[in-house]
Coordinates of C-alpha atoms in Angstrom, one line a residue:
Chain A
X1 CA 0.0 0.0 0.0
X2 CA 1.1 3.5 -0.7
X3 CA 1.9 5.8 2.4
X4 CA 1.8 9.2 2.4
X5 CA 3.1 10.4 6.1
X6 CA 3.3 13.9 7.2
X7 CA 5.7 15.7 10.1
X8 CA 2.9 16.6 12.4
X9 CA -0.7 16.1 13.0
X10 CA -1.0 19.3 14.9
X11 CA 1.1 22.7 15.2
X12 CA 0.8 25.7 16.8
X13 CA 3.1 28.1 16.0
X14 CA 3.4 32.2 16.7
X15 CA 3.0 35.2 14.0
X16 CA 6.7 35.6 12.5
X17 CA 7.7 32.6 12.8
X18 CA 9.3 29.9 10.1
X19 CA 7.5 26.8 9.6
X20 CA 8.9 23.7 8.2
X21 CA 5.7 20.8 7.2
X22 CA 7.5 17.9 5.7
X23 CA 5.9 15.0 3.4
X24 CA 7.2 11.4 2.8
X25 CA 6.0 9.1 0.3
X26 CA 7.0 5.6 0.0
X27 CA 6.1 4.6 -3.2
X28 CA 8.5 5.9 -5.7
X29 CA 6.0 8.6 -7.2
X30 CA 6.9 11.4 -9.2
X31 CA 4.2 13.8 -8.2
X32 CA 4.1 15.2 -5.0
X33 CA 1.7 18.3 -3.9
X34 CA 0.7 20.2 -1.1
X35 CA -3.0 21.8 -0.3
X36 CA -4.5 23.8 2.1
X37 CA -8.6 22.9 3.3
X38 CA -10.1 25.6 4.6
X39 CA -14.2 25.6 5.7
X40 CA -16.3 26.2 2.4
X41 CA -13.1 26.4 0.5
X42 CA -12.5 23.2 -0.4
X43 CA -9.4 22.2 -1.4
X44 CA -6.6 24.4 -3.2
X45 CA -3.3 23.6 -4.7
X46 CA -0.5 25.6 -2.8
X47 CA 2.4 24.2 -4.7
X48 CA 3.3 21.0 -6.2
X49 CA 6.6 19.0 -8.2
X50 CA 6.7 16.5 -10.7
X51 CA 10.5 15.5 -10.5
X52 CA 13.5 16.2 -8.1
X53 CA 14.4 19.7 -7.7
X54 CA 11.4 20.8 -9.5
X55 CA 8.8 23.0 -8.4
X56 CA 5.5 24.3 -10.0
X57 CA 3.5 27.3 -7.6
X58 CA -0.1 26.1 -7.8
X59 CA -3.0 28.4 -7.3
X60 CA -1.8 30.2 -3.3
X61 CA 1.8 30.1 -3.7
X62 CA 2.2 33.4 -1.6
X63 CA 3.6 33.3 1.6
X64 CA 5.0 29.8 0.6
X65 CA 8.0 28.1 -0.6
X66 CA 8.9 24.0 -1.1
X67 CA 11.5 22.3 -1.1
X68 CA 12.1 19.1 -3.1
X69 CA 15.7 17.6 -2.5
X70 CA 14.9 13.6 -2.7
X71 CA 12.3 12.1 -4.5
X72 CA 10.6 11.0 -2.0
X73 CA 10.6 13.8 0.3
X74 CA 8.1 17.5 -0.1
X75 CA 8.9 20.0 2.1
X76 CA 6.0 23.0 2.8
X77 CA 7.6 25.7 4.2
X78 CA 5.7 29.4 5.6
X79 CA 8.7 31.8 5.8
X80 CA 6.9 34.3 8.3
X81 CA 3.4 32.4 9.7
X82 CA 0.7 34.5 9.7
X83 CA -2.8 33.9 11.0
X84 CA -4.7 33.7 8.3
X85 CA -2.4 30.3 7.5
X86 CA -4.1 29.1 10.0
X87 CA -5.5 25.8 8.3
X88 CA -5.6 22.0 7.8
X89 CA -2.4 21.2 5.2
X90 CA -2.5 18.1 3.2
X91 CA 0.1 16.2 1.1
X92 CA -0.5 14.5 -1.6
X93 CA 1.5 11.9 -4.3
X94 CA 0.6 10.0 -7.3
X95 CA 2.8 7.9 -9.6
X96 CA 2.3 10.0 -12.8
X97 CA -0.2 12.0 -14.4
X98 CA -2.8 12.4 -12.1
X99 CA -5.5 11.8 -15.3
X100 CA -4.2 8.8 -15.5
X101 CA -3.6 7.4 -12.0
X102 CA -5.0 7.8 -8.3
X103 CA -3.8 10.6 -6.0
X104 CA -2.5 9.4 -2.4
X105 CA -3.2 11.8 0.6
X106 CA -1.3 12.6 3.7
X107 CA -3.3 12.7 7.4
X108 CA -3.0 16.5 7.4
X109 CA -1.4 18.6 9.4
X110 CA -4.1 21.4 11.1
X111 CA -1.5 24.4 11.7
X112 CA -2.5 27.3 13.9
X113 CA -0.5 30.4 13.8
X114 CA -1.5 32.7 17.0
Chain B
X1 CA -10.4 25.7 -16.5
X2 CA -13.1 23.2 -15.9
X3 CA -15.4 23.4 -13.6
X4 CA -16.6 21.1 -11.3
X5 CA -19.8 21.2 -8.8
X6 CA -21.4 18.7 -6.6
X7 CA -24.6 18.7 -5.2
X8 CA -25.8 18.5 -3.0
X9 CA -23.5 20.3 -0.2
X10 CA -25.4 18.6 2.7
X11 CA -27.1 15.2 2.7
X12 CA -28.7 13.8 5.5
X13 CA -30.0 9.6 5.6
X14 CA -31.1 6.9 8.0
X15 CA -29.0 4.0 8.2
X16 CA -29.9 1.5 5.5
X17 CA -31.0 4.4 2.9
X18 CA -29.7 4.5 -0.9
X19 CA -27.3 8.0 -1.2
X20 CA -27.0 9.6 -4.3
X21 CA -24.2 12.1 -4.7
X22 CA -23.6 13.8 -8.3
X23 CA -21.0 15.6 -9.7
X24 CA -21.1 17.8 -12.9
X25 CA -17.8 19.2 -14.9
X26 CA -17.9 21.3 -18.1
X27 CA -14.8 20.5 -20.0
X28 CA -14.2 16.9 -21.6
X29 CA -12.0 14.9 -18.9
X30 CA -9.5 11.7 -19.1
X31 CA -10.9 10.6 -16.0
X32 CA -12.7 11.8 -12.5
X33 CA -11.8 10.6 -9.2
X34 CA -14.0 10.2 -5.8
X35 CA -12.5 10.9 -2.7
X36 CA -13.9 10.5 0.8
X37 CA -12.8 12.4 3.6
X38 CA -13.5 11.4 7.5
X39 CA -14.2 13.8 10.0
X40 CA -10.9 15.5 11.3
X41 CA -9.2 12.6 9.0
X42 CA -7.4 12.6 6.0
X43 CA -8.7 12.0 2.1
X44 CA -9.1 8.3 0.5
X45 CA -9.3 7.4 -3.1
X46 CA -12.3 5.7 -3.8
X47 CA -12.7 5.4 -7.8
X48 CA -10.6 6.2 -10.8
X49 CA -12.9 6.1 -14.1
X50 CA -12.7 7.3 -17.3
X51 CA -16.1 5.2 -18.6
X52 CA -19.3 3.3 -17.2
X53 CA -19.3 1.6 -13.6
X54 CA -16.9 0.8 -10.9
X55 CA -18.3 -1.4 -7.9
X56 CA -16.5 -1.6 -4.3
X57 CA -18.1 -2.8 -1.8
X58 CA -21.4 -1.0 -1.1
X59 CA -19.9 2.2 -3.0
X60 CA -20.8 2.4 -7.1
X61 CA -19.5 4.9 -9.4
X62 CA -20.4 5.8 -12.5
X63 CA -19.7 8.0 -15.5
X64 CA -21.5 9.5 -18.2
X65 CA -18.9 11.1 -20.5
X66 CA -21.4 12.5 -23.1
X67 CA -23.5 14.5 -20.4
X68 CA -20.2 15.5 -18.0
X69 CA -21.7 13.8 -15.4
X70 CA -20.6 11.2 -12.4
X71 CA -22.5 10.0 -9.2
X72 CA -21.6 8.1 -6.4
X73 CA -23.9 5.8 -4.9
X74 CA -24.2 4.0 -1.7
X75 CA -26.2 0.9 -0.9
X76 CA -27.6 0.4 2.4
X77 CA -25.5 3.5 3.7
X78 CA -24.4 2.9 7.7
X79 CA -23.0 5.7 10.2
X80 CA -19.8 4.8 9.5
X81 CA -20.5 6.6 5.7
X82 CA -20.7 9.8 7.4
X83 CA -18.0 11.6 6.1
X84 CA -17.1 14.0 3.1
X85 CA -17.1 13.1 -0.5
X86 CA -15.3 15.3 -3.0
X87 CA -15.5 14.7 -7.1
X88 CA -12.0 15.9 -8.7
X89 CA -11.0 16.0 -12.2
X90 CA -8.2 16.9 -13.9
X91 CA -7.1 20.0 -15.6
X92 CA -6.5 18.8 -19.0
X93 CA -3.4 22.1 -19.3
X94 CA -1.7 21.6 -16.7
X95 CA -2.8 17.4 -15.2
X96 CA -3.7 19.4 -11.8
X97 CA -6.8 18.2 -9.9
X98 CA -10.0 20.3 -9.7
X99 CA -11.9 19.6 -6.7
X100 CA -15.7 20.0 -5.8
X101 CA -16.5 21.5 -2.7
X102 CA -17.7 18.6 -1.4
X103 CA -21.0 16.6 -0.1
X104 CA -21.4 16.3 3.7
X105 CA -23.1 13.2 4.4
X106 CA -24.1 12.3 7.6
X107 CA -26.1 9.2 8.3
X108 CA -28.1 8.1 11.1
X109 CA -29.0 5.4 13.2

C-alpha cells in the first residue's frame, strides 16, 4: 500500500515565525503536492513538483516556498506564519499524471498560527 | 479551466437508505476521481474512471462522459458513511486536480 506520512498532525506556531511541514512518500511517485482545506473552500493547490528539484507554484503560492531535495521527500515551508495560515495542510503523491492514476493523501497537518 | 460542482452540499439519511451524490464538470476529462474524507481525517481514493461503472463494496461509481456527469452511490448506507465526499478532475493544461466543494453526508441510526 502507498503511504503518504506527514511531520505533524497538529502545530501551533506564533506570528513571525518559520515553519517547516515535511511529506514522505513511499512509493517511488513522481508527483508530489501540497493543499490547504479551509471551511467552504474546499481544497486548493498551494504548490506541487513533478521530479526532483522541481517546483510548479499552484494556485496560493504566496507566503510559501517547497523544497524538493529527494524524490521522495516535499517539504512546505511558511517563511513568516501569519494567521490567516491558520488551516488544515494536506500532502498528496501520485505515480504520474494524475488523469491517469490515483492521488494518495497525507493525514493533514491542522496548523494554527496565534 | 473546468469546472466542477457537486450537489448536493449537505445530505442527510437513515441507516440503511440508498445516497445519491452527483458531480457535474464542463470541460471533456480523461478521468474523475471520488475521494472520501472522514471527519478531522485525512482523504481516501475511492474510484478512478474514465467510462461506465466501478463497484467496491457498497460504493458504485459511474460515469457518463457524453453528459459530463458522475454519481456516487451507496447501498444500504451505515453511520460509518458519514463523512465528506469530493469529485475531482483533472485540468487537462496543466494534469492538476480540480476539486468540488464537497458533499457532507451524515447518516443516522
Amino acid at each position: 500500500d502507498v503511504k503518504v506520512t506527514q511531520s505533524s498532525r497538529y502545530l501551533v506556531k506564533r506570528t513571525g515565525e518559520k515553519v517547516f511541514l515535511e511529506c514522505v512518500q513511499d512509493m517511488d511517485h513522481e508527483n508530489m503536492f501540497w493543499y490547504r482545506q479551509d471551511p467552504g473552500l474546499g481544497l486548493r493547490l498551494i504548490y506541487f513538483s513533478y521530479d526532483v528539484k522541481m517546483k510548479e507554484k499552484g494556485d496560493i503560492p504566496e507566503g510559501y516556498s517547497v523544497s524538493r531535495e529527494k524524490k521522495e521527500r516535499f517539504s512546505l515551508i511558511l517563511e513568516s506564519a501569519s494567521t490567516n495560515q491558520t488551516s488544515m495542510y494536506l500532502c498528496a503523491s501520485s505515480r504520474s499524471r494524475v488523469g491517469s492514476y490515483e492521488q494518495y493523501f497525507g493525514p493533514g497537518t491542522r496548523l494554527t498560527v496565534t | 479551466k473546468n469546472e466542477v460542482e457537486q450537489s448536493p452540499q449537505n445530505l442527510t439519511a437513515q441507516e440503511g437508505e440508498f445516497i445519491t451524490i452527483n458531480c457535474s464538470y464542463s470541460v471533456g476529462i480523461s478521468a474523475l476521481h471520488w475521494l472520501q474524507q472522514h471527519p478531522g481525517g485525512g482523504i481516501v481514493s475511492l474510484f478512478m474512471l474514465s467510462s461506465g461503472k466501478k463497484k467496491h463494496g457498497r460504493l458504485i461509481a459511474t460515469i457518463n462522459i457524453q453528459e459530463k456527469h458522475s454519481s456516487l452511490h451507496i447501498t444500504a448506507s451505515h453511520p460509518r458513511d458519514s463523512a465528506v465526499y469530493i469529485c475531482a478532475v483533472p485540468d487537462y493544461n496543466t494534469d492538476k486536480l480540480i476539486f468540488g466543494t464537497g458533499t457532507r453526508l451524515q447518516v443516522f441510526p
